[in-house]
PDB file of C-alpha atoms in Angstrom:
ATOM      1  CA  MET A   1     -21.495 -17.406   6.360  1.00  0.00           C
ATOM      2  CA  PRO A   2     -17.821 -16.559   5.524  1.00  0.00           C
ATOM      3  CA  GLU A   3     -16.614 -12.975   6.044  1.00  0.00           C
ATOM      4  CA  VAL A   4     -16.755 -10.876   2.880  1.00  0.00           C
ATOM      5  CA  ILE A   5     -13.680  -8.759   2.253  1.00  0.00           C
ATOM      6  CA  THR A   6     -13.966  -6.024  -0.317  1.00  0.00           C
ATOM      7  CA  THR A   7     -11.471  -3.515  -1.616  1.00  0.00           C
ATOM      8  CA  CYS A   8     -11.842   0.051  -2.774  1.00  0.00           C
ATOM      9  CA  ARG A   9      -9.725   3.020  -3.683  1.00  0.00           C
ATOM     10  CA  LEU A  10      -9.569   5.646  -0.973  1.00  0.00           C
ATOM     11  CA  THR A  11     -11.122   8.832  -2.205  1.00  0.00           C
ATOM     12  CA  ARG A  12     -13.020  11.789  -0.693  1.00  0.00           C
ATOM     13  CA  ASP A  13     -16.139   9.659  -1.123  1.00  0.00           C
ATOM     14  CA  THR A  14     -14.737   6.593   0.724  1.00  0.00           C
ATOM     15  CA  VAL A  15     -12.640   8.421   3.377  1.00  0.00           C
ATOM     16  CA  GLY A  16     -15.403   7.847   5.929  1.00  0.00           C
ATOM     17  CA  LEU A  17     -14.373   4.185   6.081  1.00  0.00           C
ATOM     18  CA  LEU A  18     -11.271   5.279   7.978  1.00  0.00           C
ATOM     19  CA  GLU A  19     -13.412   5.924  11.046  1.00  0.00           C
ATOM     20  CA  ASN A  20     -13.132   2.235  11.863  1.00  0.00           C
ATOM     21  CA  ILE A  21      -9.624   0.861  11.393  1.00  0.00           C
ATOM     22  CA  ALA A  22      -8.369  -2.470  12.812  1.00  0.00           C
ATOM     23  CA  GLU A  23      -5.170  -2.432  14.842  1.00  0.00           C
ATOM     24  CA  GLU A  24      -1.858  -2.608  13.020  1.00  0.00           C
ATOM     25  CA  VAL A  25      -3.243  -1.632   9.579  1.00  0.00           C
ATOM     26  CA  PHE A  26      -1.315   1.682   9.599  1.00  0.00           C
ATOM     27  CA  ASP A  27       1.984   2.467  11.328  1.00  0.00           C
ATOM     28  CA  GLN A  28       0.573   5.474  13.111  1.00  0.00           C
ATOM     29  CA  GLU A  29      -2.699   7.346  13.649  1.00  0.00           C
ATOM     30  CA  ILE A  30      -4.270   9.018  10.624  1.00  0.00           C
ATOM     31  CA  ASN A  31      -3.716  12.770  10.567  1.00  0.00           C
ATOM     32  CA  ALA A  32      -6.633  14.620   8.947  1.00  0.00           C
ATOM     33  CA  GLN A  33      -4.496  17.345   7.359  1.00  0.00           C
ATOM     34  CA  ARG A  34      -1.965  14.858   6.008  1.00  0.00           C
ATOM     35  CA  LEU A  35      -4.838  12.673   4.697  1.00  0.00           C
ATOM     36  CA  ALA A  36      -6.413  15.667   2.894  1.00  0.00           C
ATOM     37  CA  THR A  37      -3.092  16.517   1.234  1.00  0.00           C
ATOM     38  CA  TYR A  38      -2.638  12.867   0.207  1.00  0.00           C
ATOM     39  CA  LEU A  39      -6.048  12.679  -1.392  1.00  0.00           C
ATOM     40  CA  LYS A  40      -5.411  15.887  -3.382  1.00  0.00           C
ATOM     41  CA  SER A  41      -2.048  14.683  -4.702  1.00  0.00           C
ATOM     42  CA  SER A  42      -2.167  13.279  -8.246  1.00  0.00           C
ATOM     43  CA  GLY A  43      -0.397  10.045  -8.872  1.00  0.00           C
ATOM     44  CA  HIS A  44      -1.154   8.723  -5.370  1.00  0.00           C
ATOM     45  CA  LEU A  45      -3.169   5.578  -4.752  1.00  0.00           C
ATOM     46  CA  MET A  46      -4.421   3.979  -1.591  1.00  0.00           C
ATOM     47  CA  ILE A  47      -6.525   0.868  -1.711  1.00  0.00           C
ATOM     48  CA  ILE A  48      -8.228  -0.318   1.455  1.00  0.00           C
ATOM     49  CA  ALA A  49      -9.587  -3.725   2.356  1.00  0.00           C
ATOM     50  CA  VAL A  50     -12.765  -3.704   4.293  1.00  0.00           C
ATOM     51  CA  CYS A  51     -14.579  -6.427   6.276  1.00  0.00           C
ATOM     52  CA  GLU A  52     -17.876  -5.657   7.963  1.00  0.00           C
ATOM     53  CA  LYS A  53     -17.324  -1.854   7.734  1.00  0.00           C
ATOM     54  CA  GLN A  54     -13.898  -2.116   9.300  1.00  0.00           C
ATOM     55  CA  VAL A  55     -10.659  -1.321   7.446  1.00  0.00           C
ATOM     56  CA  ILE A  56      -8.517  -4.418   7.820  1.00  0.00           C
ATOM     57  CA  GLY A  57      -5.817  -3.701   5.224  1.00  0.00           C
ATOM     58  CA  GLN A  58      -4.306  -0.967   3.106  1.00  0.00           C
ATOM     59  CA  ILE A  59      -1.683  -0.394   0.456  1.00  0.00           C
ATOM     60  CA  ALA A  60      -0.315   3.020  -0.503  1.00  0.00           C
ATOM     61  CA  ALA A  61       1.579   3.739  -3.689  1.00  0.00           C
ATOM     62  CA  TYR A  62       2.443   6.521  -6.030  1.00  0.00           C
ATOM     63  CA  VAL A  63       3.728   7.057  -9.523  1.00  0.00           C
ATOM     64  CA  HIS A  64       7.450   7.994  -9.544  1.00  0.00           C
ATOM     65  CA  SER A  65       7.926   9.994 -12.793  1.00  0.00           C
ATOM     66  CA  HIS A  66      11.284  10.445 -14.491  1.00  0.00           C
ATOM     67  CA  PRO A  67      12.391  12.785 -17.303  1.00  0.00           C
ATOM     68  CA  ASP A  68      14.617  10.132 -18.931  1.00  0.00           C
ATOM     69  CA  ARG A  69      12.708   6.817 -18.612  1.00  0.00           C
ATOM     70  CA  ALA A  70       9.341   5.298 -18.041  1.00  0.00           C
ATOM     71  CA  SER A  71       7.529   5.976 -14.789  1.00  0.00           C
ATOM     72  CA  ASP A  72       7.431   3.384 -12.094  1.00  0.00           C
ATOM     73  CA  VAL A  73       5.191   2.644  -9.116  1.00  0.00           C
ATOM     74  CA  TYR A  74       6.685   2.972  -5.641  1.00  0.00           C
ATOM     75  CA  ILE A  75       4.736   0.917  -3.109  1.00  0.00           C
ATOM     76  CA  ASP A  76       5.100   3.015   0.048  1.00  0.00           C
ATOM     77  CA  ASN A  77       3.214   0.956   2.612  1.00  0.00           C
ATOM     78  CA  LEU A  78       1.278  -2.276   3.019  1.00  0.00           C
ATOM     79  CA  GLY A  79      -0.467  -3.311   6.168  1.00  0.00           C
ATOM     80  CA  VAL A  80      -2.975  -5.977   7.080  1.00  0.00           C
ATOM     81  CA  ALA A  81      -4.480  -6.474  10.565  1.00  0.00           C
ATOM     82  CA  PRO A  82      -3.066  -9.641  12.162  1.00  0.00           C
ATOM     83  CA  PRO A  83      -6.355 -11.612  12.246  1.00  0.00           C
ATOM     84  CA  PHE A  84      -6.587 -11.201   8.501  1.00  0.00           C
ATOM     85  CA  GLN A  85      -3.017 -12.066   7.588  1.00  0.00           C
ATOM     86  CA  ARG A  86      -2.246 -15.129   5.526  1.00  0.00           C
ATOM     87  CA  ARG A  87      -5.760 -14.995   3.959  1.00  0.00           C
ATOM     88  CA  GLY A  88      -4.806 -13.391   0.613  1.00  0.00           C
ATOM     89  CA  VAL A  89      -5.610  -9.829   1.604  1.00  0.00           C
ATOM     90  CA  ALA A  90      -2.098  -8.476   1.056  1.00  0.00           C
ATOM     91  CA  ARG A  91      -1.735 -10.399  -2.220  1.00  0.00           C
ATOM     92  CA  ARG A  92      -5.061  -8.958  -3.441  1.00  0.00           C
ATOM     93  CA  LEU A  93      -4.009  -5.379  -2.520  1.00  0.00           C
ATOM     94  CA  LEU A  94      -0.639  -5.805  -4.190  1.00  0.00           C
ATOM     95  CA  ASP A  95      -2.155  -7.159  -7.371  1.00  0.00           C
ATOM     96  CA  GLU A  96      -4.493  -4.161  -7.578  1.00  0.00           C
ATOM     97  CA  VAL A  97      -1.617  -1.745  -7.331  1.00  0.00           C
ATOM     98  CA  LEU A  98       0.330  -3.640  -9.978  1.00  0.00           C
ATOM     99  CA  ALA A  99      -2.686  -3.537 -12.276  1.00  0.00           C
ATOM    100  CA  TRP A 100      -3.034   0.200 -11.648  1.00  0.00           C
ATOM    101  CA  GLY A 101       0.623   0.749 -12.613  1.00  0.00           C
ATOM    102  CA  LYS A 102       0.155  -1.133 -15.866  1.00  0.00           C
ATOM    103  CA  THR A 103      -2.790   1.083 -16.796  1.00  0.00           C
ATOM    104  CA  LEU A 104      -0.466   4.096 -16.413  1.00  0.00           C
ATOM    105  CA  ASP A 105       2.260   2.499 -18.619  1.00  0.00           C
ATOM    106  CA  CYS A 106       4.687   2.163 -15.712  1.00  0.00           C
ATOM    107  CA  ASP A 107       7.466  -0.293 -16.496  1.00  0.00           C
ATOM    108  CA  GLN A 108       8.097  -1.509 -12.944  1.00  0.00           C
ATOM    109  CA  ALA A 109       6.875  -1.417  -9.351  1.00  0.00           C
ATOM    110  CA  TRP A 110       9.127  -1.494  -6.346  1.00  0.00           C
ATOM    111  CA  ILE A 111       8.974  -1.672  -2.583  1.00  0.00           C
ATOM    112  CA  VAL A 112      11.486  -1.769   0.279  1.00  0.00           C
ATOM    113  CA  THR A 113      11.135  -4.055   3.297  1.00  0.00           C
ATOM    114  CA  ASP A 114      13.310  -5.228   6.138  1.00  0.00           C
ATOM    115  CA  THR A 115      15.461  -8.186   5.178  1.00  0.00           C
ATOM    116  CA  GLU A 116      14.114  -9.967   8.301  1.00  0.00           C
ATOM    117  CA  ASN A 117      10.472  -9.520   7.220  1.00  0.00           C
ATOM    118  CA  ASN A 118      10.029 -13.078   5.948  1.00  0.00           C
ATOM    119  CA  ALA A 119       6.280 -12.750   5.377  1.00  0.00           C
ATOM    120  CA  ALA A 120       6.704  -9.679   3.201  1.00  0.00           C
ATOM    121  CA  ARG A 121       9.578 -11.259   1.300  1.00  0.00           C
ATOM    122  CA  ALA A 122       7.483 -14.390   0.623  1.00  0.00           C
ATOM    123  CA  LEU A 123       4.610 -12.234  -0.602  1.00  0.00           C
ATOM    124  CA  TYR A 124       6.771 -10.174  -3.006  1.00  0.00           C
ATOM    125  CA  GLU A 125       8.802 -13.076  -4.306  1.00  0.00           C
ATOM    126  CA  GLY A 126       5.619 -15.150  -4.631  1.00  0.00           C
ATOM    127  CA  ARG A 127       4.225 -12.445  -6.946  1.00  0.00           C
ATOM    128  CA  GLY A 128       7.335 -12.561  -9.124  1.00  0.00           C
ATOM    129  CA  ALA A 129       9.506  -9.830  -7.619  1.00  0.00           C
ATOM    130  CA  ALA A 130      13.266 -10.253  -7.302  1.00  0.00           C
ATOM    131  CA  ALA A 131      15.127  -8.945  -4.286  1.00  0.00           C
ATOM    132  CA  GLU A 132      17.745  -6.347  -5.155  1.00  0.00           C
ATOM    133  CA  PRO A 133      20.966  -6.011  -3.205  1.00  0.00           C
ATOM    134  CA  ILE A 134      20.846  -2.304  -2.314  1.00  0.00           C
ATOM    135  CA  GLY A 135      21.822  -0.052   0.521  1.00  0.00           C
ATOM    136  CA  MET A 136      19.266   2.379   1.871  1.00  0.00           C
ATOM    137  CA  PHE A 137      20.298   5.679   3.258  1.00  0.00           C
ATOM    138  CA  SER A 138      17.967   8.015   5.139  1.00  0.00           C
ATOM    139  CA  TYR A 139      18.176  11.488   6.460  1.00  0.00           C
ATOM    140  CA  LYS A 140      16.271  12.893   9.438  1.00  0.00           C
ATOM    141  CA  LEU A 141      14.804  16.211   8.321  1.00  0.00           C
TER     142      LEU A 141
END
């Protein structure tokens, strides 16, 4: 019987699923206080992919509101455990976030990735995104 992969929005009711996370789904360990703050924040969305009660993928996004133009969706993070990569999980998670943004009348979604991340670039371009020539600047706070 093939493995069944389901997706669901992370909420206070589904947060218990984070007790069993496959390796490399998140960049770092989940911090309970940060997670509670995240779940309380309006305009945030995390969708998790689950296989046999283990979280094997996640995508995090939020609505980026503007006073002078339509809101957009910023996709903050996307991760899939290596054994589940190249099986449509990331595509499914991405499509769910894009659909969420449409329901909120956002006019675009955007994400930043390393130029050398060929798998991510193929996913995003394969879903119709165009790479933008930008410079990213970051500050350590």
